[in-house]
Short mmCIF file of C-alpha atoms in Angstrom, two decimals:
data_model
loop_
_atom_site.label_atom_id
_atom_site.label_comp_id
_atom_site.label_asym_id
_atom_site.label_seq_id
_atom_site.Cartn_x
_atom_site.Cartn_y
_atom_site.Cartn_z
CA MET A 165 -4.29 -24.64 12.62
CA VAL A 166 -7.31 -22.45 11.91
CA SER A 167 -6.31 -19.03 13.27
CA LEU A 168 -3.38 -17.07 14.70
CA TYR A 169 -3.36 -13.90 16.81
CA VAL A 170 -0.53 -11.86 18.40
CA ASP A 171 -1.72 -9.90 21.45
CA SER A 172 -0.48 -6.68 23.08
CA ARG A 173 2.01 -8.67 25.18
CA ASP A 174 3.52 -10.24 22.05
CA ARG A 175 2.08 -13.65 22.86
CA LEU A 176 1.09 -15.92 19.97
CA TRP A 177 -2.39 -17.44 20.24
CA ILE A 178 -3.08 -20.47 18.10
CA GLY A 179 -6.50 -21.80 17.13
CA THR A 180 -6.15 -25.48 16.26
CA ASN A 181 -8.33 -27.68 14.10
CA ASP A 182 -10.52 -29.42 16.75
CA ASN A 183 -7.87 -29.42 19.47
CA GLY A 184 -8.66 -26.20 21.32
CA VAL A 185 -6.64 -23.01 21.64
CA ALA A 186 -3.02 -22.59 22.73
CA VAL A 187 -0.75 -19.69 23.63
CA MET A 188 3.02 -19.51 23.14
CA GLU A 189 4.98 -17.20 25.46
CA HIS A 190 8.79 -17.24 25.75
CA GLY A 191 8.87 -20.54 23.88
CA GLU A 192 6.45 -22.27 26.27
CA PHE A 193 2.93 -23.45 25.42
CA ARG A 194 -0.31 -23.55 27.35
CA ARG A 195 -3.47 -25.12 25.89
CA TRP A 196 -7.19 -25.11 26.57
CA GLY A 197 -9.41 -27.89 25.23
CA LYS A 198 -12.66 -29.47 26.33
CA LEU A 199 -11.02 -30.93 29.42
CA GLU A 200 -9.95 -27.40 30.43
CA GLY A 201 -13.48 -26.02 30.01
CA MET A 202 -13.79 -25.12 26.32
CA LYS A 203 -17.36 -25.65 25.09
CA SER A 204 -15.96 -26.38 21.64
CA ALA A 205 -12.45 -27.47 20.70
CA LEU A 206 -12.69 -25.75 17.29
CA PRO A 207 -11.74 -22.03 17.47
CA ARG A 208 -12.77 -20.02 14.42
CA ALA A 209 -11.15 -16.67 15.32
CA ILE A 210 -9.11 -15.06 18.13
CA THR A 211 -8.82 -11.41 19.17
CA GLY A 212 -8.14 -9.29 22.25
CA ASP A 213 -9.37 -6.14 23.99
CA GLN A 214 -7.61 -3.20 25.63
CA ASN A 215 -7.94 -4.84 29.07
CA GLY A 216 -5.78 -7.80 28.08
CA ASN A 217 -8.66 -10.25 27.68
CA ILE A 218 -8.52 -12.78 24.85
CA TYR A 219 -11.74 -13.70 23.03
CA VAL A 220 -11.95 -17.07 21.28
CA ALA A 221 -14.80 -17.48 18.80
CA THR A 222 -15.72 -21.18 18.51
CA THR A 223 -18.35 -23.35 16.90
CA SER A 224 -20.26 -23.16 20.19
CA GLY A 225 -20.11 -19.59 21.49
CA ILE A 226 -17.32 -17.29 22.65
CA MET A 227 -14.79 -18.03 25.38
CA ILE A 228 -12.82 -15.37 27.29
CA ILE A 229 -9.34 -15.93 28.73
CA ASP A 230 -8.26 -13.18 31.13
CA GLU A 231 -4.73 -12.06 32.03
CA GLN A 232 -4.52 -14.69 34.78
CA TYR A 233 -5.46 -17.38 32.23
CA ASN A 234 -8.92 -17.91 33.73
CA LEU A 235 -11.37 -19.34 31.20
CA THR A 236 -15.03 -18.29 31.11
CA ALA A 237 -17.82 -18.47 28.55
CA MET A 238 -19.99 -15.58 27.38
CA GLU A 239 -23.47 -16.57 28.52
CA GLU A 240 -25.76 -14.13 26.68
CA GLU A 241 -28.56 -16.16 25.15
CA GLU A 242 -28.05 -14.83 21.63
CA ILE A 243 -24.48 -16.15 21.38
CA ALA A 244 -24.14 -18.75 24.14
CA ASP A 245 -24.10 -21.64 21.68
CA ALA A 246 -23.68 -19.75 18.42
CA TYR A 247 -21.45 -21.08 15.68
CA MET A 248 -19.12 -18.07 15.31
CA ARG A 249 -17.56 -17.13 12.01
CA SER A 250 -15.41 -14.02 12.63
CA LEU A 251 -14.27 -11.84 15.52
CA VAL A 252 -12.14 -8.68 15.10
CA THR A 253 -11.20 -5.76 17.39
CA GLY A 254 -11.95 -2.30 15.99
CA PRO A 255 -10.12 1.02 16.43
CA ASP A 256 -12.80 2.09 18.92
CA GLY A 257 -11.93 -0.80 21.24
CA LYS A 258 -15.12 -2.71 20.47
CA ILE A 259 -15.03 -6.27 19.20
CA TYR A 260 -17.06 -6.95 16.08
CA GLY A 261 -18.17 -10.39 14.97
CA THR A 262 -20.46 -12.50 12.84
CA THR A 263 -22.10 -15.86 13.37
CA ASP A 264 -22.38 -18.62 10.81
CA SER A 265 -26.08 -17.76 10.59
CA GLY A 266 -25.22 -14.25 9.42
CA ASP A 267 -25.94 -12.38 12.69
CA LEU A 268 -23.83 -9.33 13.62
CA ILE A 269 -22.53 -8.65 17.14
CA THR A 270 -20.44 -6.20 19.12
CA ILE A 271 -18.73 -6.86 22.44
CA GLN A 272 -17.17 -4.47 24.93
CA ASP A 273 -15.64 -5.21 28.35
CA GLY A 274 -16.72 -8.81 28.13
CA LYS A 275 -20.40 -8.01 27.50
CA LEU A 276 -22.56 -8.32 24.41
CA THR A 277 -23.43 -4.74 23.45
CA SER A 278 -25.40 -5.29 20.24
CA PHE A 279 -26.92 -8.18 18.33
CA ILE A 280 -28.39 -7.77 14.86
CA ARG A 281 -30.22 -10.82 13.62
CA SER A 282 -29.60 -11.88 10.07
CA GLU A 283 -33.24 -11.48 9.05
CA ASP A 284 -33.37 -7.97 10.53
CA SER A 285 -30.22 -6.75 8.75
CA VAL A 286 -29.74 -5.28 5.29
CA THR A 287 -27.04 -7.92 4.80
CA GLN A 288 -29.66 -10.70 4.95
CA GLY A 289 -26.86 -12.92 6.19
CA ALA A 290 -23.51 -11.36 7.06
CA GLY A 291 -20.21 -13.02 6.18
CA TYR A 292 -16.81 -11.85 7.30
CA ILE A 293 -16.61 -8.45 9.07
CA LEU A 294 -13.81 -5.87 9.33
CA PRO A 295 -14.07 -2.71 11.47
CA ASP A 296 -12.96 0.27 9.39
CA PRO A 297 -9.55 1.25 10.83
CA GLU A 298 -9.95 4.80 9.51
CA ALA A 299 -13.54 5.38 10.69
CA PRO A 300 -14.40 4.08 14.19
CA GLY A 301 -17.93 2.73 14.34
CA LYS A 302 -18.02 1.76 10.67
CA VAL A 303 -17.50 -1.70 9.25
CA TYR A 304 -16.92 -3.57 6.04
CA VAL A 305 -19.12 -6.67 5.89
CA GLU A 306 -20.08 -9.19 3.24
CA SER A 307 -23.78 -9.48 2.40
CA SER A 308 -25.68 -12.48 1.07
CA GLU A 309 -25.78 -10.79 -2.36
CA PHE A 310 -21.98 -11.22 -2.69
CA VAL A 311 -21.61 -7.45 -2.23
CA LEU A 312 -19.30 -5.73 0.25
CA LEU A 313 -21.13 -3.25 2.47
CA HIS A 314 -19.52 -0.25 4.16
CA ALA A 315 -21.82 0.94 6.96
CA SER A 316 -22.14 2.43 10.43
CA MET A 317 -22.93 -0.25 13.01
CA GLY A 318 -24.97 0.31 16.15
CA GLU A 319 -28.30 -1.28 16.94
CA SER A 320 -28.61 -1.66 13.18
CA LEU A 321 -26.60 -0.94 10.04
CA THR A 322 -27.03 2.61 8.75
CA ASP A 323 -25.44 4.82 6.08
CA VAL A 324 -24.97 1.71 3.99
CA GLU A 325 -22.74 1.91 0.90
CA LYS A 326 -22.68 -1.05 -1.48
CA ILE A 327 -19.36 -1.97 -3.11
CA ARG A 328 -19.45 -4.48 -5.94
CA ILE A 329 -16.72 -7.10 -5.76
CA ASP A 330 -17.67 -9.22 -8.79
CA PRO A 331 -16.68 -11.90 -9.55
CA LEU A 332 -15.50 -12.76 -6.02
CA ARG A 333 -17.73 -15.06 -3.96
CA TYR A 334 -17.70 -16.39 -0.38
CA ILE A 335 -15.36 -14.01 1.45
CA GLN A 336 -13.06 -15.82 3.88
CA GLN A 337 -11.23 -12.78 5.27
CA ILE A 338 -11.00 -8.99 4.90
CA GLN A 339 -7.79 -7.27 5.98
CA TYR A 340 -6.57 -3.66 6.07
CA ILE A 341 -2.94 -3.53 4.88
CA ASP A 342 -0.98 -0.48 3.80
CA GLY A 343 -4.06 1.70 3.27
CA LYS A 344 -5.90 -0.89 1.17
CA ILE A 345 -8.67 -3.39 1.86
CA TRP A 346 -7.62 -6.92 0.87
CA ILE A 347 -10.32 -9.53 0.27
CA CYS A 348 -9.68 -13.28 0.37
CA ALA A 349 -12.49 -15.28 -1.20
CA GLY A 350 -13.48 -18.73 -2.35
CA ASN A 351 -12.55 -17.92 -5.93
CA GLY A 352 -9.70 -15.43 -5.73
CA ILE A 353 -8.18 -12.29 -4.24
CA GLY A 354 -9.29 -8.67 -4.58
CA VAL A 355 -8.08 -5.30 -3.35
CA LEU A 356 -10.08 -2.14 -2.66
CA ASP A 357 -7.95 0.99 -3.00
CA GLY A 358 -10.13 4.02 -2.31
CA ASP A 359 -13.04 3.73 -4.74
CA ARG A 360 -11.21 1.35 -7.06
CA PHE A 361 -11.73 -2.42 -6.72
CA THR A 362 -9.43 -4.82 -8.56
CA VAL A 363 -9.42 -8.60 -8.77
CA LEU A 364 -5.86 -9.90 -8.95
CA LYS A 365 -5.33 -12.08 -12.00
CA GLU A 366 -2.71 -14.54 -13.23
CA LEU A 367 -1.83 -15.64 -9.69
CA PRO A 368 -1.02 -19.26 -8.81
CA MET A 369 -3.57 -19.05 -5.97
CA ASP A 370 -7.23 -18.47 -6.84
CA ASN A 371 -9.22 -21.07 -4.89
CA SER A 372 -10.35 -21.20 -1.25
CA VAL A 373 -8.11 -18.28 -0.25
CA GLY A 374 -8.54 -18.03 3.51
CA ASN A 375 -6.03 -15.54 4.94
CA VAL A 376 -3.65 -12.71 4.14
CA MET A 377 -1.02 -11.03 6.30
CA THR A 378 2.03 -8.81 5.80
CA ASP A 379 5.52 -9.21 7.24
CA TYR A 380 8.09 -6.61 8.33
CA LEU A 381 9.42 -6.29 4.77
CA GLY A 382 6.00 -5.53 3.31
CA ASN A 383 5.64 -8.93 1.64
CA LEU A 384 2.10 -10.34 1.48
CA TRP A 385 1.43 -13.93 2.55
CA PHE A 386 -1.74 -15.73 1.45
CA THR A 387 -3.02 -19.15 2.47
CA SER A 388 -5.45 -21.48 0.76
CA SER A 389 -6.92 -24.69 2.18
CA ARG A 390 -6.50 -26.22 -1.28
CA GLN A 391 -3.45 -24.54 -2.79
CA GLY A 392 -1.09 -23.99 0.15
CA VAL A 393 0.87 -20.79 0.85
CA MET A 394 1.73 -17.93 -1.52
CA LYS A 395 4.15 -15.04 -0.98
CA VAL A 396 3.76 -11.82 -2.99
CA VAL A 397 6.75 -9.45 -3.01
CA PRO A 398 6.00 -5.73 -3.55
CA ASN A 399 7.23 -4.20 -6.79
CA GLN A 400 10.16 -1.95 -5.88
CA PHE A 401 9.58 0.13 -9.01
CA LEU A 402 6.96 2.78 -9.73
CA ASN A 403 5.64 3.45 -13.22
CA VAL A 404 5.77 7.24 -13.21
CA CYS A 405 3.85 7.56 -16.47
CA GLU A 406 1.03 5.43 -15.11
CA ARG A 407 0.93 7.24 -11.77
CA TYR A 408 0.58 10.70 -13.31
CA GLY A 409 -1.41 9.76 -16.42
CA LEU A 410 1.44 10.56 -18.83
CA SER A 411 1.93 9.09 -22.28
CA GLN A 412 4.66 6.48 -22.61
CA MET A 413 7.97 8.08 -23.55
CA VAL A 414 11.63 7.30 -24.21
CA VAL A 415 13.67 8.29 -21.15
CA ASN A 416 17.41 8.78 -21.67
CA SER A 417 18.47 10.12 -18.28
CA THR A 418 17.12 11.24 -14.90
CA CYS A 419 18.52 13.46 -12.15
CA MET A 420 17.20 14.60 -8.75
CA TYR A 421 17.66 18.33 -8.29
CA LYS A 422 16.33 20.45 -5.39
CA GLY A 423 13.57 17.96 -4.60
CA ASN A 424 12.36 17.55 -8.19
CA LEU A 425 13.05 14.76 -10.68
CA PHE A 426 14.43 16.03 -14.00
CA VAL A 427 13.71 13.58 -16.82
CA ALA A 428 15.51 13.71 -20.18
CA THR A 429 13.27 12.42 -22.98
CA ASP A 430 13.36 12.32 -26.78
CA THR A 431 10.78 15.11 -26.88
CA GLY A 432 11.91 17.51 -24.19
CA LEU A 433 12.40 18.02 -20.48
CA LEU A 434 9.95 16.61 -17.94
CA VAL A 435 10.18 17.90 -14.35
CA LEU A 436 8.26 16.01 -11.66
CA GLY A 437 7.46 17.44 -8.24
CA ASN A 438 5.63 15.84 -5.32
CA ASP A 439 2.27 16.40 -6.99
CA GLY A 440 3.22 15.48 -10.53
CA PRO A 441 4.57 17.30 -13.60
CA ILE A 442 5.65 20.92 -13.19
CA PRO A 443 4.32 22.89 -16.18
CA ARG A 444 6.81 25.77 -16.10
CA LEU A 445 10.33 26.36 -14.83
CA ARG A 446 10.86 30.09 -14.96
CA LEU A 447 14.22 31.55 -15.96
CA LYS A 448 15.54 34.77 -14.44
CA LYS A 449 18.35 34.86 -16.98
CA ALA A 450 19.19 32.92 -20.16
CA VAL A 451 22.35 33.70 -22.13
CA THR A 452 24.98 31.89 -24.20
CA ALA A 453 28.52 31.48 -22.89
CA SER A 454 29.57 34.33 -25.20
CA GLY A 455 26.90 36.63 -23.70
CA LYS A 456 24.10 36.43 -26.28
CA ASP A 457 20.58 36.79 -24.83
CA MET A 458 18.52 33.65 -25.46
CA GLU A 459 15.23 35.55 -25.01
CA ALA A 460 13.75 32.67 -23.00
CA ASP A 461 11.87 32.77 -19.71
CA ASP A 462 10.89 29.10 -19.29
CA LEU A 463 13.35 26.18 -19.37
CA ILE A 464 10.68 23.55 -20.10
CA ALA A 465 9.28 25.55 -23.01
CA LEU A 466 12.79 26.21 -24.35
CA LEU A 467 13.49 22.47 -24.54
CA ASP A 468 10.10 21.45 -25.90
CA GLY A 469 10.63 19.01 -28.79
CA CYS A 470 14.35 18.65 -28.11
CA ARG A 471 16.03 15.26 -27.77
CA ILE A 472 17.88 15.34 -24.45
CA ARG A 473 20.63 12.74 -24.10
CA SER A 474 21.73 13.27 -20.48
CA ILE A 475 21.32 15.34 -17.31
CA ILE A 476 23.83 15.45 -14.45
CA ARG A 477 24.35 17.58 -11.35
CA ASP A 478 27.90 18.73 -10.60
CA SER A 479 29.67 19.45 -7.31
CA ARG A 480 28.61 23.12 -7.52
CA ASP A 481 24.94 22.08 -7.56
CA GLN A 482 24.52 22.98 -11.23
CA LEU A 483 22.61 20.95 -13.79
CA TRP A 484 24.20 20.10 -17.14
CA ILE A 485 21.67 19.22 -19.85
CA SER A 486 22.97 17.67 -23.10
CA THR A 487 20.75 18.11 -26.15
CA TRP A 488 21.12 16.42 -29.52
CA ARG A 489 21.47 18.65 -32.60
CA THR A 490 19.26 21.41 -31.17
CA ARG A 491 20.13 23.62 -28.19
CA GLY A 492 23.69 22.50 -27.47
CA LEU A 493 24.80 22.09 -23.84
CA LEU A 494 22.86 23.89 -21.08
CA ARG A 495 24.04 24.76 -17.58
CA TYR A 496 21.22 25.56 -15.14
CA ALA A 497 21.34 26.77 -11.54
CA ASN A 498 19.01 28.87 -9.37
CA GLY A 499 16.86 30.02 -12.28
CA GLU A 500 19.81 31.10 -14.42
CA LEU A 501 20.75 29.40 -17.70
CA THR A 502 24.00 29.42 -19.67
CA VAL A 503 24.04 27.76 -23.10
CA PHE A 504 27.16 26.39 -24.86
CA THR A 505 26.97 25.86 -28.65
CA GLU A 506 29.32 25.61 -31.63
CA GLU A 507 29.47 29.41 -31.62
CA ASP A 508 30.93 29.23 -28.11
CA GLY A 509 33.58 26.64 -29.03
CA LEU A 510 31.88 23.24 -28.88
CA LEU A 511 32.94 20.78 -31.59
CA SER A 512 29.26 20.26 -32.43
CA ASN A 513 25.75 20.71 -31.04
CA SER A 514 25.31 16.91 -30.86
CA ASP A 515 26.05 16.41 -27.16
CA ARG A 516 25.98 12.89 -25.73
CA ALA A 517 27.19 13.02 -22.12
CA VAL A 518 28.87 15.19 -19.50
CA SER A 519 31.21 14.27 -16.66
CA GLU A 520 32.94 16.34 -13.99
CA GLY A 521 36.67 15.88 -13.50
CA ALA A 522 38.42 15.72 -10.15
CA ASP A 523 39.62 19.30 -10.70
CA GLY A 524 36.06 20.56 -11.24
CA ARG A 525 36.36 20.99 -14.99
CA ILE A 526 33.50 19.69 -17.13
CA LEU A 527 34.20 17.14 -19.86
CA VAL A 528 31.73 16.97 -22.73
CA ALA A 529 31.47 13.93 -25.03
CA LEU A 530 29.96 14.91 -28.36
CA THR A 531 30.14 14.24 -32.06
CA GLY A 532 33.64 15.27 -33.09
CA GLY A 533 35.45 14.46 -29.85
CA VAL A 534 35.67 15.83 -26.32
CA ASN A 535 35.47 19.43 -25.10
CA VAL A 536 36.60 20.68 -21.71
CA ILE A 537 34.74 23.55 -20.02
CA GLU A 538 36.25 25.64 -17.27
CA GLY A 539 34.02 28.44 -16.02
CA ASP A 540 32.35 29.88 -19.13
CA ARG A 541 35.30 29.00 -21.43
CA VAL A 542 35.33 25.98 -23.77
#
């Protein structure tokens, strides 16, 4: 098999290697070869339009199969016998394609709507093409200089942006998956994420990579004519430090609280919101359990430099923050802070962990034993 395509009616179209094209519907197959009217029995690509027509790019022009399974050939002189390389439907409903000679084409409603000869194009020989799914009328296309171009396509290519994809060569396919542009090439795999291009390294597949697709679980499947099939499973974990440009740190505990992630580290409290670290967490009130004013107006600043062993949220939607040999045990809720220390009855200020009992009392494990807190009383 050379190509696969699932149409709007959930039919599977199969491009074979020199045996025509077939469709599978409800477990039954129907095939078109040279005896059925195909000019070439080697399909290179398959796509469909919004009218239900199927376009089969072959080594000798483009064939159209309509909804009644009638087979016709596109007869425009420029592509009647062209060796086609790629054919893809864009978000604007147009079909974009390239020939093996590097010409660029668009098709709409079964008619050739533009033809850009290789020698007249800035590509000087186009390779694979992908209509930009986020910008109708724009395309990603490989040029003869082994550069990926992002351009508007009409009667010519305009507003051309060059994207270097070194060291990749000979693009076999470009796919848009999960907001990224994936590139399969003769010597590896690359991904374009916004303005950042990365070549994937240390993979078992790096030669003649021809296709990539994603399944319903988000796994990526790659094929190579020389190395077989490769499945890449997404990492279920996110490196928070890397995402937000933070220094590596020791993390002892985490707790979600009111939509933010509270992180206990060896050097203080880190609070992460949707857009990254929150610099301040203002306090309306900060006192000890015995009523002493802590003279603090920012929880993050108060815990700066402190080693925090654990953070939990209790059934009353209060946070309990255990510090080691510094601030004691802190209870935080709705901008108000209550601090428990040795002066308030704790066995020590070296708090390790907190747990809530079935009766709502708080049990504190610390150097020296266990304390029980009920209300503000230790």
